[in-house]
mmCIF file with all atom_site columns, C-alpha atoms in Angstrom:
data_model
loop_
_atom_site.group_PDB
_atom_site.id
_atom_site.type_symbol
_atom_site.label_atom_id
_atom_site.label_alt_id
_atom_site.label_comp_id
_atom_site.label_asym_id
_atom_site.label_entity_id
_atom_site.label_seq_id
_atom_site.pdbx_PDB_ins_code
_atom_site.Cartn_x
_atom_site.Cartn_y
_atom_site.Cartn_z
_atom_site.occupancy
_atom_site.B_iso_or_equiv
_atom_site.pdbx_formal_charge
_atom_site.auth_seq_id
_atom_site.auth_comp_id
_atom_site.auth_asym_id
_atom_site.auth_atom_id
_atom_site.pdbx_PDB_model_num
ATOM 1   C CA . MET A 1 1   ? 98.839 47.341 76.283 1.00 0.00 ? 283 MET A CA 1
ATOM 2   C CA . GLN A 1 2   ? 95.680 46.236 74.538 1.00 0.00 ? 284 GLN A CA 1
ATOM 3   C CA . ILE A 1 3   ? 92.433 45.359 76.240 1.00 0.00 ? 285 ILE A CA 1
ATOM 4   C CA . GLN A 1 4   ? 89.248 43.786 74.926 1.00 0.00 ? 286 GLN A CA 1
ATOM 5   C CA . VAL A 1 5   ? 86.078 45.895 75.123 1.00 0.00 ? 287 VAL A CA 1
ATOM 6   C CA . VAL A 1 6   ? 82.498 45.675 73.894 1.00 0.00 ? 288 VAL A CA 1
ATOM 7   C CA . LYS A 1 7   ? 82.401 46.835 70.271 1.00 0.00 ? 289 LYS A CA 1
ATOM 8   C CA . SER A 1 8   ? 78.701 46.376 69.620 1.00 0.00 ? 290 SER A CA 1
ATOM 9   C CA . LYS A 1 9   ? 75.559 44.925 71.123 1.00 0.00 ? 291 LYS A CA 1
ATOM 10  C CA . ILE A 1 10  ? 72.130 44.019 69.798 1.00 0.00 ? 292 ILE A CA 1
ATOM 11  C CA . HIS A 1 11  ? 70.045 43.969 72.977 1.00 0.00 ? 293 HIS A CA 1
ATOM 12  C CA . ARG A 1 12  ? 67.026 41.705 73.557 1.00 0.00 ? 294 ARG A CA 1
ATOM 13  C CA . VAL A 1 13  ? 66.050 40.194 70.224 1.00 0.00 ? 295 VAL A CA 1
ATOM 14  C CA . LYS A 1 14  ? 63.860 37.130 69.822 1.00 0.00 ? 296 LYS A CA 1
ATOM 15  C CA . CYS A 1 15  ? 65.262 33.971 68.280 1.00 0.00 ? 297 CYS A CA 1
ATOM 16  C CA . THR A 1 16  ? 63.259 33.453 65.066 1.00 0.00 ? 298 THR A CA 1
ATOM 17  C CA . GLY A 1 17  ? 64.802 30.164 63.988 1.00 0.00 ? 299 GLY A CA 1
ATOM 18  C CA . ALA A 1 18  ? 66.983 27.211 64.968 1.00 0.00 ? 300 ALA A CA 1
ATOM 19  C CA . GLU A 1 19  ? 68.342 25.207 62.028 1.00 0.00 ? 301 GLU A CA 1
ATOM 20  C CA . LEU A 1 20  ? 70.298 22.180 63.238 1.00 0.00 ? 302 LEU A CA 1
ATOM 21  C CA . ASN A 1 21  ? 71.123 20.862 59.755 1.00 0.00 ? 303 ASN A CA 1
ATOM 22  C CA . TYR A 1 22  ? 73.304 23.766 58.730 1.00 0.00 ? 304 TYR A CA 1
ATOM 23  C CA . ILE A 1 23  ? 77.063 24.305 58.626 1.00 0.00 ? 305 ILE A CA 1
ATOM 24  C CA . GLY A 1 24  ? 76.936 26.691 61.581 1.00 0.00 ? 306 GLY A CA 1
ATOM 25  C CA . SER A 1 25  ? 76.701 30.339 62.594 1.00 0.00 ? 307 SER A CA 1
ATOM 26  C CA . ILE A 1 26  ? 73.993 32.880 63.353 1.00 0.00 ? 308 ILE A CA 1
ATOM 27  C CA . THR A 1 27  ? 71.932 34.590 60.669 1.00 0.00 ? 309 THR A CA 1
ATOM 28  C CA . ILE A 1 28  ? 71.157 38.227 61.555 1.00 0.00 ? 310 ILE A CA 1
ATOM 29  C CA . ASP A 1 29  ? 68.966 40.701 59.670 1.00 0.00 ? 311 ASP A CA 1
ATOM 30  C CA . GLU A 1 30  ? 71.481 42.808 57.724 1.00 0.00 ? 312 GLU A CA 1
ATOM 31  C CA . ASP A 1 31  ? 69.795 46.040 58.871 1.00 0.00 ? 313 ASP A CA 1
ATOM 32  C CA . LEU A 1 32  ? 70.569 45.061 62.475 1.00 0.00 ? 314 LEU A CA 1
ATOM 33  C CA . MET A 1 33  ? 74.137 44.178 61.492 1.00 0.00 ? 315 MET A CA 1
ATOM 34  C CA . ASP A 1 34  ? 74.629 47.605 59.921 1.00 0.00 ? 316 ASP A CA 1
ATOM 35  C CA . ALA A 1 35  ? 73.115 49.425 62.899 1.00 0.00 ? 317 ALA A CA 1
ATOM 36  C CA . ALA A 1 36  ? 75.407 47.539 65.290 1.00 0.00 ? 318 ALA A CA 1
ATOM 37  C CA . ASN A 1 37  ? 78.508 47.857 63.085 1.00 0.00 ? 319 ASN A CA 1
ATOM 38  C CA . ILE A 1 38  ? 78.801 44.061 62.746 1.00 0.00 ? 320 ILE A CA 1
ATOM 39  C CA . ILE A 1 39  ? 80.235 42.540 59.564 1.00 0.00 ? 321 ILE A CA 1
ATOM 40  C CA . GLN A 1 40  ? 79.801 39.199 57.844 1.00 0.00 ? 322 GLN A CA 1
ATOM 41  C CA . GLY A 1 41  ? 82.015 36.547 59.415 1.00 0.00 ? 323 GLY A CA 1
ATOM 42  C CA . GLU A 1 42  ? 82.597 38.503 62.619 1.00 0.00 ? 324 GLU A CA 1
ATOM 43  C CA . LYS A 1 43  ? 82.740 36.549 65.867 1.00 0.00 ? 325 LYS A CA 1
ATOM 44  C CA . VAL A 1 44  ? 79.719 37.182 68.074 1.00 0.00 ? 326 VAL A CA 1
ATOM 45  C CA . GLN A 1 45  ? 78.831 36.089 71.586 1.00 0.00 ? 327 GLN A CA 1
ATOM 46  C CA . ILE A 1 46  ? 75.230 34.991 72.066 1.00 0.00 ? 328 ILE A CA 1
ATOM 47  C CA . VAL A 1 47  ? 73.704 35.272 75.521 1.00 0.00 ? 329 VAL A CA 1
ATOM 48  C CA . ASN A 1 48  ? 70.364 33.505 75.984 1.00 0.00 ? 330 ASN A CA 1
ATOM 49  C CA . ASN A 1 49  ? 68.348 35.307 78.658 1.00 0.00 ? 331 ASN A CA 1
ATOM 50  C CA . ASP A 1 50  ? 65.861 32.443 78.902 1.00 0.00 ? 332 ASP A CA 1
ATOM 51  C CA . ASN A 1 51  ? 68.205 29.553 79.716 1.00 0.00 ? 333 ASN A CA 1
ATOM 52  C CA . GLY A 1 52  ? 71.540 31.187 80.612 1.00 0.00 ? 334 GLY A CA 1
ATOM 53  C CA . GLU A 1 53  ? 73.468 29.660 77.694 1.00 0.00 ? 335 GLU A CA 1
ATOM 54  C CA . ARG A 1 54  ? 76.425 31.606 76.298 1.00 0.00 ? 336 ARG A CA 1
ATOM 55  C CA . LEU A 1 55  ? 78.158 30.667 73.072 1.00 0.00 ? 337 LEU A CA 1
ATOM 56  C CA . ASP A 1 56  ? 80.339 32.115 70.354 1.00 0.00 ? 338 ASP A CA 1
ATOM 57  C CA . THR A 1 57  ? 79.869 31.766 66.616 1.00 0.00 ? 339 THR A CA 1
ATOM 58  C CA . TYR A 1 58  ? 80.202 33.882 63.482 1.00 0.00 ? 340 TYR A CA 1
ATOM 59  C CA . VAL A 1 59  ? 77.688 36.071 61.661 1.00 0.00 ? 341 VAL A CA 1
ATOM 60  C CA . ILE A 1 60  ? 76.071 35.605 58.273 1.00 0.00 ? 342 ILE A CA 1
ATOM 61  C CA . PRO A 1 61  ? 73.715 38.275 56.914 1.00 0.00 ? 343 PRO A CA 1
ATOM 62  C CA . GLY A 1 62  ? 70.000 37.634 56.691 1.00 0.00 ? 344 GLY A CA 1
ATOM 63  C CA . PRO A 1 63  ? 67.379 39.424 54.596 1.00 0.00 ? 345 PRO A CA 1
ATOM 64  C CA . ARG A 1 64  ? 67.018 43.123 55.357 1.00 0.00 ? 346 ARG A CA 1
ATOM 65  C CA . ASN A 1 65  ? 63.979 44.269 57.335 1.00 0.00 ? 347 ASN A CA 1
ATOM 66  C CA . SER A 1 66  ? 63.160 40.650 58.170 1.00 0.00 ? 348 SER A CA 1
ATOM 67  C CA . GLY A 1 67  ? 63.997 40.643 61.884 1.00 0.00 ? 349 GLY A CA 1
ATOM 68  C CA . GLU A 1 68  ? 65.664 37.277 61.338 1.00 0.00 ? 350 GLU A CA 1
ATOM 69  C CA . ILE A 1 69  ? 67.792 35.900 64.174 1.00 0.00 ? 351 ILE A CA 1
ATOM 70  C CA . THR A 1 70  ? 68.459 32.229 63.395 1.00 0.00 ? 352 THR A CA 1
ATOM 71  C CA . LEU A 1 71  ? 70.939 29.983 65.185 1.00 0.00 ? 353 LEU A CA 1
ATOM 72  C CA . ASN A 1 72  ? 72.409 27.433 62.794 1.00 0.00 ? 354 ASN A CA 1
ATOM 73  C CA . GLY A 1 73  ? 74.209 24.135 63.290 1.00 0.00 ? 355 GLY A CA 1
ATOM 74  C CA . ALA A 1 74  ? 75.096 22.919 66.776 1.00 0.00 ? 356 ALA A CA 1
ATOM 75  C CA . ALA A 1 75  ? 74.185 26.335 68.238 1.00 0.00 ? 357 ALA A CA 1
ATOM 76  C CA . ALA A 1 76  ? 70.557 25.559 67.381 1.00 0.00 ? 358 ALA A CA 1
ATOM 77  C CA . ARG A 1 77  ? 70.534 23.161 70.341 1.00 0.00 ? 359 ARG A CA 1
ATOM 78  C CA . LYS A 1 78  ? 71.239 26.069 72.716 1.00 0.00 ? 360 LYS A CA 1
ATOM 79  C CA . VAL A 1 79  ? 68.081 28.069 71.890 1.00 0.00 ? 361 VAL A CA 1
ATOM 80  C CA . ALA A 1 80  ? 64.377 27.739 71.329 1.00 0.00 ? 362 ALA A CA 1
ATOM 81  C CA . VAL A 1 81  ? 62.443 29.875 68.902 1.00 0.00 ? 363 VAL A CA 1
ATOM 82  C CA . GLY A 1 82  ? 61.133 32.828 70.907 1.00 0.00 ? 364 GLY A CA 1
ATOM 83  C CA . ASP A 1 83  ? 64.053 32.946 73.371 1.00 0.00 ? 365 ASP A CA 1
ATOM 84  C CA . THR A 1 84  ? 65.337 36.438 74.183 1.00 0.00 ? 366 THR A CA 1
ATOM 85  C CA . LEU A 1 85  ? 68.967 36.898 73.130 1.00 0.00 ? 367 LEU A CA 1
ATOM 86  C CA . ILE A 1 86  ? 71.689 39.503 73.510 1.00 0.00 ? 368 ILE A CA 1
ATOM 87  C CA . LEU A 1 87  ? 74.331 39.563 70.759 1.00 0.00 ? 369 LEU A CA 1
ATOM 88  C CA . ILE A 1 88  ? 77.731 41.054 71.639 1.00 0.00 ? 370 ILE A CA 1
ATOM 89  C CA . THR A 1 89  ? 80.943 41.642 69.701 1.00 0.00 ? 371 THR A CA 1
ATOM 90  C CA . TYR A 1 90  ? 84.276 42.681 71.172 1.00 0.00 ? 372 TYR A CA 1
ATOM 91  C CA . ALA A 1 91  ? 87.379 44.451 69.879 1.00 0.00 ? 373 ALA A CA 1
ATOM 92  C CA . PHE A 1 92  ? 90.965 44.760 71.033 1.00 0.00 ? 374 PHE A CA 1
ATOM 93  C CA . MET A 1 93  ? 92.329 48.277 71.328 1.00 0.00 ? 375 MET A CA 1
ATOM 94  C CA . GLU A 1 94  ? 94.940 50.296 73.102 1.00 0.00 ? 376 GLU A CA 1
ATOM 95  C CA . LEU A 1 95  ? 94.035 51.310 76.641 1.00 0.00 ? 377 LEU A CA 1
ATOM 96  C CA . GLU A 1 96  ? 93.903 55.040 75.826 1.00 0.00 ? 378 GLU A CA 1
ATOM 97  C CA . GLU A 1 97  ? 91.634 54.465 72.805 1.00 0.00 ? 379 GLU A CA 1
ATOM 98  C CA . ALA A 1 98  ? 89.381 52.216 74.888 1.00 0.00 ? 380 ALA A CA 1
ATOM 99  C CA . LYS A 1 99  ? 88.857 54.978 77.429 1.00 0.00 ? 381 LYS A CA 1
ATOM 100 C CA . THR A 1 100 ? 86.976 57.102 74.873 1.00 0.00 ? 382 THR A CA 1
ATOM 101 C CA . PHE A 1 101 ? 85.570 54.396 72.578 1.00 0.00 ? 383 PHE A CA 1
ATOM 102 C CA . LYS A 1 102 ? 81.776 54.271 72.300 1.00 0.00 ? 384 LYS A CA 1
ATOM 103 C CA . PRO A 1 103 ? 80.271 50.910 71.313 1.00 0.00 ? 385 PRO A CA 1
ATOM 104 C CA . SER A 1 104 ? 77.368 50.608 68.878 1.00 0.00 ? 386 SER A CA 1
ATOM 105 C CA . LEU A 1 105 ? 74.341 49.691 70.988 1.00 0.00 ? 387 LEU A CA 1
ATOM 106 C CA . VAL A 1 106 ? 71.123 48.669 69.227 1.00 0.00 ? 388 VAL A CA 1
ATOM 107 C CA . PHE A 1 107 ? 67.771 48.230 70.952 1.00 0.00 ? 389 PHE A CA 1
ATOM 108 C CA . PRO A 1 108 ? 65.349 46.764 68.374 1.00 0.00 ? 390 PRO A CA 1
ATOM 109 C CA . ASP A 1 109 ? 61.632 46.376 68.858 1.00 0.00 ? 391 ASP A CA 1
ATOM 110 C CA . GLU A 1 110 ? 61.359 43.307 71.099 1.00 0.00 ? 392 GLU A CA 1
ATOM 111 C CA . ALA A 1 111 ? 58.253 41.983 69.349 1.00 0.00 ? 393 ALA A CA 1
ATOM 112 C CA . THR A 1 112 ? 59.554 42.212 65.763 1.00 0.00 ? 394 THR A CA 1
ATOM 113 C CA . ASN A 1 113 ? 63.357 42.516 66.055 1.00 0.00 ? 395 ASN A CA 1
ATOM 114 C CA . LEU A 1 114 ? 63.117 45.475 63.669 1.00 0.00 ? 396 LEU A CA 1
ATOM 115 C CA . LEU A 1 115 ? 64.820 48.812 64.183 1.00 0.00 ? 397 LEU A CA 1
ATOM 116 C CA . LYS A 1 116 ? 62.604 51.359 65.904 1.00 0.00 ? 398 LYS A CA 1
#
């Protein structure tokens, strides 16, 4: 049996941009992606702490050491610049593997979105 568990989380980052006229996705500073073990094109859940919105999209890398967290396309309507977000990815794995799996949890600086 396989179950779905949290694979990685970037906890409490500020939305730095909302670009409605874009194909879609979320742009994330590539340093944050690496720290959280998230890859380009991976599905990510976005939880907006300020308005309660939850949505899924895919990741595109942003400039390193930029702190960029930009929602693109229709997702831009679900956030405001400055909103506090939690970004979560999930993975399917066998039950026994899931019992010992440790997700990648990243807690960036809340003012800059940069790694501490």
